[in-house]
Coordinates of C-alpha atoms and ligand atoms in Angstrom, one line a residue:
X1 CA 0.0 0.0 0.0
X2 CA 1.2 3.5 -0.8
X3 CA 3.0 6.4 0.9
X4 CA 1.5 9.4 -0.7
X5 CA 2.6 13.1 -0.1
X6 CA 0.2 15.8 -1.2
X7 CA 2.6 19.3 -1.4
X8 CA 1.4 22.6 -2.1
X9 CA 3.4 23.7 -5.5
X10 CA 2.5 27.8 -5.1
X11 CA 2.2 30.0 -2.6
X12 CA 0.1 27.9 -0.2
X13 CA -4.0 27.4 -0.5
X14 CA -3.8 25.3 -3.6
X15 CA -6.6 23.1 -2.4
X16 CA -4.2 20.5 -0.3
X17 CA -7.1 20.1 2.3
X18 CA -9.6 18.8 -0.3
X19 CA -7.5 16.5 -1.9
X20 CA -6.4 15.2 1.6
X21 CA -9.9 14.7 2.7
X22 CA -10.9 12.8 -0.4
X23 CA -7.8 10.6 0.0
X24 CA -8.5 10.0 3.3
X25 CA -11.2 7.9 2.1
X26 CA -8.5 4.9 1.5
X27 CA -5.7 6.1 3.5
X28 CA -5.2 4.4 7.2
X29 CA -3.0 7.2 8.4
X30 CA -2.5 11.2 7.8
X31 CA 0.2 13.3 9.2
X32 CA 1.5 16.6 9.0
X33 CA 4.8 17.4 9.1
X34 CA 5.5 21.0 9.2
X35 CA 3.8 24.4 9.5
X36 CA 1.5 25.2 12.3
X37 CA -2.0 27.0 12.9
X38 CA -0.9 29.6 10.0
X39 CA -2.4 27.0 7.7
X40 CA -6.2 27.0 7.1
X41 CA -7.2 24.0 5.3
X42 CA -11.2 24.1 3.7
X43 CA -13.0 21.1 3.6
X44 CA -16.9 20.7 2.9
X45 CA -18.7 17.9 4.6
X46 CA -22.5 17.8 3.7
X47 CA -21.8 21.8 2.6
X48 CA -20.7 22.1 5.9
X49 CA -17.7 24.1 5.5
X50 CA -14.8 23.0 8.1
X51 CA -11.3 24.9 8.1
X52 CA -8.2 22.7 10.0
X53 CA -5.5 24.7 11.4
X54 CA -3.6 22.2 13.1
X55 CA -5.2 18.9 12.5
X56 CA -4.4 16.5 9.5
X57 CA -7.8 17.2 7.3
X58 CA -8.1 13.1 7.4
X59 CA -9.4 13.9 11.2
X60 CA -12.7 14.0 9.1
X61 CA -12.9 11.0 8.4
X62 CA -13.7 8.0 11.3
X63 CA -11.5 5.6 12.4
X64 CA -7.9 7.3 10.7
X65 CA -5.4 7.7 13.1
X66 CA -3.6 11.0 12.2
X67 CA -0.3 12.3 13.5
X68 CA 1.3 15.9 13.8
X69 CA 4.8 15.6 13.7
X70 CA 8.0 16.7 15.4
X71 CA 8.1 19.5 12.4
X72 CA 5.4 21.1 13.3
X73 CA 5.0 24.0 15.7
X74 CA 1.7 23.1 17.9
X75 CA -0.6 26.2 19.4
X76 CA -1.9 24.9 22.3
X77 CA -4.6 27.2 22.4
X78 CA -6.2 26.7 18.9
X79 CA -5.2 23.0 18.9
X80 CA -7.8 23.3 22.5
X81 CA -10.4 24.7 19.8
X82 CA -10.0 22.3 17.2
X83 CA -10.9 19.7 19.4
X84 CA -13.7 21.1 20.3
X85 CA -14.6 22.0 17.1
X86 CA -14.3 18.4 15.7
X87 CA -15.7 16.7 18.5
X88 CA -18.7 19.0 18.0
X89 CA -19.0 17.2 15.0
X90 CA -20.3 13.7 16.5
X91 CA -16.0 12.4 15.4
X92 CA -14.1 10.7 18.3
X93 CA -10.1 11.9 18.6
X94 CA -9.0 10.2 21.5
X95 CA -6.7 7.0 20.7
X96 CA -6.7 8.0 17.2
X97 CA -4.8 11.7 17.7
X98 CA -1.4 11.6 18.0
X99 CA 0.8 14.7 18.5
X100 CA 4.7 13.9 19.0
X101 CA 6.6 14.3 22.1
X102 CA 9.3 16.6 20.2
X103 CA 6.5 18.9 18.9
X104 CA 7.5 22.7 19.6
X105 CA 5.1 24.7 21.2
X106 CA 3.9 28.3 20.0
X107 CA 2.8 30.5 23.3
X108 CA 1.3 33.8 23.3
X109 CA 4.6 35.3 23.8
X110 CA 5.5 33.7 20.3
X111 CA 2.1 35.5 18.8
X112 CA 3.4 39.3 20.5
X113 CA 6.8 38.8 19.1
X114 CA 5.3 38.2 15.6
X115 CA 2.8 40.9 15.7
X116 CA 5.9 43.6 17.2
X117 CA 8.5 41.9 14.4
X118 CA 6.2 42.9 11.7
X119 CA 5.3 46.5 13.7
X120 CA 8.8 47.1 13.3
X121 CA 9.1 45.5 10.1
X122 CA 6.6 48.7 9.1
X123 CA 6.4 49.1 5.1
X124 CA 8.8 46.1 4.0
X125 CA 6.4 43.3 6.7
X126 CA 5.6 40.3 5.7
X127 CA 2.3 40.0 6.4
X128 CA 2.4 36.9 8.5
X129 CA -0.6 34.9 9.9
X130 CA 0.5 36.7 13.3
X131 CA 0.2 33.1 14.4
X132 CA 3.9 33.3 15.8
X133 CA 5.3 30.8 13.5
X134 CA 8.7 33.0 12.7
X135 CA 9.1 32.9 16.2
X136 CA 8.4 29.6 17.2
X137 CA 10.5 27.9 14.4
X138 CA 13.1 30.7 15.9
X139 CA 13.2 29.6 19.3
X140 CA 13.5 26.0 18.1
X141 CA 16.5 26.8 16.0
X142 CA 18.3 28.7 18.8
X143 CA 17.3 25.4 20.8
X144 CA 15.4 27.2 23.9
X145 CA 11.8 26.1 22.5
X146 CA 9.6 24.0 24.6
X147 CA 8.2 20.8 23.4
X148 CA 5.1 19.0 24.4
X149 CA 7.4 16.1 25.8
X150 CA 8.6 18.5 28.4
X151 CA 5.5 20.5 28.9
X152 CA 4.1 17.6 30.1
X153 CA 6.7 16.4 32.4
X154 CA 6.0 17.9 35.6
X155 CA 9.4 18.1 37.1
X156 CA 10.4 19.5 33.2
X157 CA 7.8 22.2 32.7
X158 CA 8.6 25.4 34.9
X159 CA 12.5 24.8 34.6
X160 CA 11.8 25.0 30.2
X161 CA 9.0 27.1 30.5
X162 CA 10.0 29.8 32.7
X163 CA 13.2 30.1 31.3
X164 CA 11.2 30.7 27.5
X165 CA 9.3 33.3 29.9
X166 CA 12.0 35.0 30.9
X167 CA 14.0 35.3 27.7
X168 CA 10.4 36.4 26.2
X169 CA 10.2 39.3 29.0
X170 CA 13.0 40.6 28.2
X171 CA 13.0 40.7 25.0
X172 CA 9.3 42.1 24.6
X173 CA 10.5 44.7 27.7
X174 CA 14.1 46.1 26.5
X175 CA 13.8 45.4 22.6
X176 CA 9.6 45.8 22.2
X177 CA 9.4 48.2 25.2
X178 CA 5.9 46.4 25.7
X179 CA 4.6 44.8 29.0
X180 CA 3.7 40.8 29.4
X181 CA 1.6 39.1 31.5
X182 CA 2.7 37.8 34.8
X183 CA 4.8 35.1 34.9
X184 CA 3.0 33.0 37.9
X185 CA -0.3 32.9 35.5
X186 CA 2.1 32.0 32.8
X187 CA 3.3 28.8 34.4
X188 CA -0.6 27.7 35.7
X189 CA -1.4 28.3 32.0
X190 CA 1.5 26.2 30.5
X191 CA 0.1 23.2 33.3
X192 CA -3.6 23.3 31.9
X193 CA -2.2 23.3 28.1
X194 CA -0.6 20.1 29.8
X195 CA -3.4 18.9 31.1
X196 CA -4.9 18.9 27.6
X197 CA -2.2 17.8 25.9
X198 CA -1.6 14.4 27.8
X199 CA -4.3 12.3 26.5
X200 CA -2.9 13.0 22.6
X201 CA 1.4 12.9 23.4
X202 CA 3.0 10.1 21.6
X203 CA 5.4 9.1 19.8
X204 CA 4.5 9.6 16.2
X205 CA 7.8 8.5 14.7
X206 CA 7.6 5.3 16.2
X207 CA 3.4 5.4 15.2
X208 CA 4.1 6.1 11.5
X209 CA 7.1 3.4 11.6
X210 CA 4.5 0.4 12.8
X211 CA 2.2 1.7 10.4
X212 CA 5.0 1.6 7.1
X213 CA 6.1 -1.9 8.5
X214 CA 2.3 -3.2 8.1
X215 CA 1.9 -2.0 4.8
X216 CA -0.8 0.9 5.6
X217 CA -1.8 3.6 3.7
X218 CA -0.2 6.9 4.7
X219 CA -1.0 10.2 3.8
X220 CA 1.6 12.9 4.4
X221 CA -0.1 16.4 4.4
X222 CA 1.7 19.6 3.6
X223 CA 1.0 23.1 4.7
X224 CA 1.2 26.2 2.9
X225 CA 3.7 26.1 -0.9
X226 CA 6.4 25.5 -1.9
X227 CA 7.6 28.9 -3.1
X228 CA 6.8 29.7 0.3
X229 CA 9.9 27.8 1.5
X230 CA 12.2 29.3 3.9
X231 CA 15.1 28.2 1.7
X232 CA 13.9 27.8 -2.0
X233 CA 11.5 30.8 -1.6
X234 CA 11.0 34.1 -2.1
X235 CA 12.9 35.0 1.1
X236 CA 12.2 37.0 3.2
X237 CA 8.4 37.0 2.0
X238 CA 8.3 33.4 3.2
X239 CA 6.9 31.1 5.5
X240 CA 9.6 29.8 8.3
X241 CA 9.5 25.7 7.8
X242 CA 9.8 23.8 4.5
X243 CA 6.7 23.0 2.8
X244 CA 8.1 20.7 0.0
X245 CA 8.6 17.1 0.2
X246 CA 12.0 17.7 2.4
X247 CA 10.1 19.1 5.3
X248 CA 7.6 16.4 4.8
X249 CA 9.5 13.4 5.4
X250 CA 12.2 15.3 7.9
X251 CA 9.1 16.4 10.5
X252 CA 7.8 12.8 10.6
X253 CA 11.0 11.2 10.6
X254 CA 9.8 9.2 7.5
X255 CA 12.6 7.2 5.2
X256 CA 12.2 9.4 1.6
X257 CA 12.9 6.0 -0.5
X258 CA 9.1 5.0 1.4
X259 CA 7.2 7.9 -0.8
X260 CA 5.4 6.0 -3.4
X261 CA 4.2 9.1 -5.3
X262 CA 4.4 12.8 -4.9
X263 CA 1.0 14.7 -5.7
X264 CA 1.7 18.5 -6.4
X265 CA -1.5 21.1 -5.5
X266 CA -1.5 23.5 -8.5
X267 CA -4.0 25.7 -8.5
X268 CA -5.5 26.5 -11.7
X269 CA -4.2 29.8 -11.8
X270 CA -2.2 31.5 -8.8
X271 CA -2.7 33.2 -5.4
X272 CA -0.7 34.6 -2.5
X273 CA -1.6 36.6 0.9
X274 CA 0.7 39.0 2.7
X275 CA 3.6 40.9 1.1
X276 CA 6.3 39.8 -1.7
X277 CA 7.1 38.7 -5.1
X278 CA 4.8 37.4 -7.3
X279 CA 5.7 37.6 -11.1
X280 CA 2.2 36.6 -12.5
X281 CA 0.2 39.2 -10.8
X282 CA -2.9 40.3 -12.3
X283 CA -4.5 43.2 -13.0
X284 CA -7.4 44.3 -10.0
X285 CA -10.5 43.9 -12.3
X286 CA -9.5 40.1 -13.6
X287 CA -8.0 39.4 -9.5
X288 CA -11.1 40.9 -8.5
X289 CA -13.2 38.2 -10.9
X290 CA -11.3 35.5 -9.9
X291 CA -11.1 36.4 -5.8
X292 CA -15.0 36.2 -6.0
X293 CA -15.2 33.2 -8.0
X294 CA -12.6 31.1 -6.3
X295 CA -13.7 33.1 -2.9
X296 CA -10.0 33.8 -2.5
X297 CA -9.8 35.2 0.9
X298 CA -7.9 34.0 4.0
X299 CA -8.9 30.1 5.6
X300 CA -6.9 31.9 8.4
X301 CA -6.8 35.2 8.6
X302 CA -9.7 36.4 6.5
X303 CA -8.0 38.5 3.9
X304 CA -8.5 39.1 0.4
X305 CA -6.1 37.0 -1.5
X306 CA -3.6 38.2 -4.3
X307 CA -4.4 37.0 -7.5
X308 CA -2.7 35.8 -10.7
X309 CA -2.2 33.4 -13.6
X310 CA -1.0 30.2 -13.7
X311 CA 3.2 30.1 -13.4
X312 CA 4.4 27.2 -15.4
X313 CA 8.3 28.0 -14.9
X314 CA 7.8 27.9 -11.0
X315 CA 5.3 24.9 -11.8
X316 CA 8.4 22.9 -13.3
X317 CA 10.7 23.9 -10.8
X318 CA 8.6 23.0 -7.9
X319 CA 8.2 19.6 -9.7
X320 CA 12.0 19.3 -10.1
X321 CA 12.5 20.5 -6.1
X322 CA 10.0 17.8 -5.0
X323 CA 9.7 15.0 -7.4
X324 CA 6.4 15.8 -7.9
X325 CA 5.0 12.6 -9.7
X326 CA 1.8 13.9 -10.6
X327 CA -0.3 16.7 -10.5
X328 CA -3.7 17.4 -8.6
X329 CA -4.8 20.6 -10.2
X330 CA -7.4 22.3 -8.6
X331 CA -10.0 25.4 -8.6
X332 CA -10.5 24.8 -12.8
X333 CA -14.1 25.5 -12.7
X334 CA -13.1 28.9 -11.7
X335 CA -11.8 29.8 -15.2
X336 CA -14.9 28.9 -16.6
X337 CA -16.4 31.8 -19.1
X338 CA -13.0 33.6 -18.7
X339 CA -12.7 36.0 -21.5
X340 CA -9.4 35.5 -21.6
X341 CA -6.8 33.0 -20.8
X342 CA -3.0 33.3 -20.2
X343 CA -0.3 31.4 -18.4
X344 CA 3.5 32.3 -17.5
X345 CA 5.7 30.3 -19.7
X346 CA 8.9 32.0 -19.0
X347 CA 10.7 34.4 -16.6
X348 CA 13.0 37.5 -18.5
X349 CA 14.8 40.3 -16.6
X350 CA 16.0 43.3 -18.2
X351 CA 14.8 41.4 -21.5
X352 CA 17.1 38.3 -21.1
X353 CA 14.8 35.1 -20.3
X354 CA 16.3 33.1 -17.3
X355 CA 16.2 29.1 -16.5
X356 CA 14.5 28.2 -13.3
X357 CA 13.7 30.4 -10.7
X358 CA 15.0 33.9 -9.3
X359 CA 17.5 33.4 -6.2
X360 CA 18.1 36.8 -5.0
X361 CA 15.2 39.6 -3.8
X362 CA 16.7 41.5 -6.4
X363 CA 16.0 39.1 -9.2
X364 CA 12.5 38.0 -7.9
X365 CA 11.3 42.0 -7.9
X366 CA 13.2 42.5 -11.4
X367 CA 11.7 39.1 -13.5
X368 CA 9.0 39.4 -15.7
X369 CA 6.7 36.8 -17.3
X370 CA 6.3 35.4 -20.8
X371 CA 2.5 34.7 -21.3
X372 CA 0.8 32.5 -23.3
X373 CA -2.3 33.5 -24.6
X374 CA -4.6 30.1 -24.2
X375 CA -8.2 29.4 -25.6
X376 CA -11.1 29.9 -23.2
X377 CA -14.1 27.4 -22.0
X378 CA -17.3 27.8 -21.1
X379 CA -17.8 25.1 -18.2
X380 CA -15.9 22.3 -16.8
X381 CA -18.0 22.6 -13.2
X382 CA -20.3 20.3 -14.4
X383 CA -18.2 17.5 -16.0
X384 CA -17.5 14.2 -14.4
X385 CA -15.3 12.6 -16.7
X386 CA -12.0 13.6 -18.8
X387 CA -13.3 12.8 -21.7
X388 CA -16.2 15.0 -21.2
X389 CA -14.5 18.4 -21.0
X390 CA -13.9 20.8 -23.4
X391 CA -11.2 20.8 -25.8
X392 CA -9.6 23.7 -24.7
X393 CA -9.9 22.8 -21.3
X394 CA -8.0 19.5 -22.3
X395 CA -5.8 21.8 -24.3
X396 CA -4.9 23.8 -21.0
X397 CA -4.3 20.6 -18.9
X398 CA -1.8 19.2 -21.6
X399 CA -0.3 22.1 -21.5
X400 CA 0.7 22.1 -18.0
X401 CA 2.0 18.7 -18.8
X402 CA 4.2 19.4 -21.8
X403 CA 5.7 22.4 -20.1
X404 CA 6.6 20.4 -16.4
X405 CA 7.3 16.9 -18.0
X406 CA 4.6 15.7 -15.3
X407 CA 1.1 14.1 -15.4
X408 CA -2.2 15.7 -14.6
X409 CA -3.5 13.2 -12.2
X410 CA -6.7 15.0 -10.3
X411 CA -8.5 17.3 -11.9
X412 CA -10.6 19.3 -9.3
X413 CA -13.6 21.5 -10.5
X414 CA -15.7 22.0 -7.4
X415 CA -14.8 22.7 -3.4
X416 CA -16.7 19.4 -2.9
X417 CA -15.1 16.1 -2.6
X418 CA -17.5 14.3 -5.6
X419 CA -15.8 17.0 -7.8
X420 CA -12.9 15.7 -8.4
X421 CA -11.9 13.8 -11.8
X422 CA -8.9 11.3 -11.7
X423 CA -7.5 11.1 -15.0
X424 CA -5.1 8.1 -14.7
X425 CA -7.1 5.9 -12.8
X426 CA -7.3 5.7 -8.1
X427 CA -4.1 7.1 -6.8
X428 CA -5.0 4.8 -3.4
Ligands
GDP501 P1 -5.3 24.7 1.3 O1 -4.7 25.6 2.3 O2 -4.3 24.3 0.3 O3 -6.0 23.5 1.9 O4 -6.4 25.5 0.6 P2 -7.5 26.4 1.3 O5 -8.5 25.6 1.9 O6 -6.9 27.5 2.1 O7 -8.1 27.2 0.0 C1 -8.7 26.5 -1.1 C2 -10.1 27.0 -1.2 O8 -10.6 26.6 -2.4 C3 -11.0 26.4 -0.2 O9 -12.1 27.3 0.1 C4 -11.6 25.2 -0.8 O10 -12.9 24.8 -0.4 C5 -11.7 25.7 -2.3 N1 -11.5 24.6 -3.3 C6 -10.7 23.6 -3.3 N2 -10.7 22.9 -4.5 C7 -11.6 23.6 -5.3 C8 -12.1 23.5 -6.6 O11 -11.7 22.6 -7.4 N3 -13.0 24.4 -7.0 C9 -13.5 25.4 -6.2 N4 -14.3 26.3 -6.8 N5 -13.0 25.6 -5.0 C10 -12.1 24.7 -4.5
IMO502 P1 -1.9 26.8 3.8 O1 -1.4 25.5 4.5 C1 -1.1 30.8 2.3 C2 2.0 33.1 4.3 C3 1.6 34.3 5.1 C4 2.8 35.2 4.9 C5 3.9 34.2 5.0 C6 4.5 34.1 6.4 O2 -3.3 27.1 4.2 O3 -1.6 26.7 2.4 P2 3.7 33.0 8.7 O4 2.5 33.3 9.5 O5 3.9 31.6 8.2 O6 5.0 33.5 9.3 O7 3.5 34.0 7.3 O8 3.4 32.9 4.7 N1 1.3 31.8 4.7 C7 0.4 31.2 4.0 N2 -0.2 31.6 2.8 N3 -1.5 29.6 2.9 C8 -0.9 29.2 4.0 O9 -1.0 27.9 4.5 C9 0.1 30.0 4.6 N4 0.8 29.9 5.8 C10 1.6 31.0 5.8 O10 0.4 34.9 4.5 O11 2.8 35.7 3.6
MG503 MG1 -5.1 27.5 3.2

């Protein structure tokens, strides 16, 4: 049975929590590696619509155990909600929840930093989540983060967490020159997050090991895009993990040679919140078309989403990067009546067309695209089969893979799960 990684290959929101839902159907097990509550990942149940932060979108589904790994960075608080939230919906998460011992937490502290970072960031910010996930991944890096592991180890959890509350205070006091909360409620808080967290630590490596040895279906689910990669993307307008399939076996601690087949998320055209480069832009009254179609606004933060056309060079690059096997691509229906149609099928600065992708902030701002101008349809929302789309809908899909050397293997045209087409037969 296969190990299938679904990877965002854009700027995040591609669709990944559809595509993981639907495969959930057939998997036994869905983790996530990397990211943390700065993800919002849509799923309709019923027309129900449900947005996961923190959980793997197979939580949905009864009876699949589903893991968040060491990579991720864990918000007590919202993962508290979530909970909640799913329970609410008649689904049972004890036993089948698993969040690793060597998860890093993200505290409030972690949420001020962020929002004071980008304060003093002013006109060149980032426009984060403000979900402290720069600050978290920071802390982890400079090796004074606190993991669940500890937090819920009594004689562990003031020592680690007091010392984080410390080096917090003084840097939101003397760098900030803001206030925090006291440090006594700190610690109580930091034992109820522990209390919470007790019935779902575990080890998840070990979990996802058993459930490779057995032969089980495993799901790994990615957050945000690949261009949003703290190393391959547009840095500093980037996320701070690694959304690719790197990040996805490293925050699991899953062998690579076990991936059976790499699913890139590409979005039929393109989107991207916050600040930073993004060559395929569009102009306001086609973004503006396309925002309400696809409602392209925030699953996290609620804002309006930039818009843009499809970008095959970063398409084939992201498929290089990750071995991407196959593509799910996603949102088509919302090109249907377009008046007109283009994709990116090159990148020129100053005139001079460049392979790959821009490495420096000074590149990225200076490339330009090459479009294609591409024929238009009418309706693919209503179709069910391959065969039964337009030609020049075809004609769009082959042309994503001539250009990336790799297969169109889901074709979604709808937000719900039955609209999904797959062209080369059950991944699972
Ligand atoms: P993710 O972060 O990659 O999981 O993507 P998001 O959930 O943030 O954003 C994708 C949005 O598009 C969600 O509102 C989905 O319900 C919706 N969606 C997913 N696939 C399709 C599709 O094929 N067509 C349409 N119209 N909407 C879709
Ligand atoms: P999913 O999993 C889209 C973006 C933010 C910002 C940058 C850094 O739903 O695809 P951060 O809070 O991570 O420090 O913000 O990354 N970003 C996302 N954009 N989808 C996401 O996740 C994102 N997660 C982070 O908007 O530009
Ligand atoms: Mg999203």
């Amino acid at each position: 049975m296969p190990v299938i990684a679904v990877i965002g290959a854009q700027w995040g929101d591609e669709g990944k929590g559809k595509i993981v839902d639907l495969l959930s159907a057939k998997a036994d097990v869905i983790a996530r590696s990397q990211g943390g509550a700065n993800a919002g990942h849509t799923i309709y149940r019923d027309n129900q619509k449900i947005i996961l932060h923190l959980m793997p979108s197979g939580v949905l589904t009864p009876g699949r155990q589903c893991l968040i790994g060491p990579g991720v960075v864990l918000d007590p608080d919202i993962f508290a909600k979530e909970i909640v939230a799913v329970t609410d919906l008649g689904l049972e998460l004890q036993g089948r929840l698993l969040v690793d011992y060597r998860t890093h937490l993200v505290f409030p502290t972690h949420k001020l930093i962020d929002q004071y970072q980008e304060e003093v960031r002013g006109g060149s910010k980032i426009g984060t989540t403000s979900r402290g996930i720069g600050p978290a991944y920071a802390d982890k890096s400079s090796r004074r983060g606190v993991r669940v592991g500890e937090l819920i180890n009594p004689r562990m959890r003031d020592k680690v967490c007091g010392e984080l509350y410390d080096y917090h205070t003084h840097l939101i006091e003397k760098v900030y020159d803001k206030e925090l909360p006291d440090r006594v409620e700190f610690l109580q808080q930091c034992e109820a997050w522990a209390d919470m967290l007790v019935p779902y630590a575990s080890d998840t490596v070990a979990s996802l090991q058993v459930a490779i040895e057995k032969n089980k279906t495993v799901i790994l689910e990615g957050a945000q895009g690949v261009y949003l990669d703290i190393d391959l993307g547009t840095y500093p307008f980037v996320t701070s993990s690694h959304p690719g399939i790197g990040g996805a076996v490293l925050g699991i601690g899953m062998p690579f040679r076990k991936i059976d087949y790499v699913l890139g998320v590409l979005k039929a055209y393109c989107t991207r919140v916050g600040s930073g480069p993004f060559p395929t832009e569009m102009d306001d009254e086609t973004a503006e078309r396309l925002r309400a179609r696809g409602a392209e606004f925030g699953s996290t933060t609620g804002r309006p989403r930039r818009c843009g056309w499809l970008d095959l060079p970063a398409a084939k690059q992201a498929a290089y990067w990750n071995s991407i096997d196959g593509w799910a691509v996603t949102k088509l229906d919302v090109l249907d009546g377009q008046e007109a149609l283009k994709v990116g099928i090159g990148y020129q600065i100053r005139g001079r067309v460049i392979s790959g992708v821009p490495a420096t902030q000074q590149a990225w701002d200076e490339v330009e695209p090459v479009y294609a101008g591409l024929k238009t349809w009418q309706n693919s929302r209503d179709k069910t089969t391959f065969e039964a789309l337009a030609p020049t809908t075809k004609d769009f899909l082959s042309t994503i893979e001539k250009f990336t050397g790799t297969p169109v293997s889901v074709i979604s045209n709808g937000a719900q799960q039955q609209a999904t087409i797959m062209t080369r037969g059950e991944l699972i």
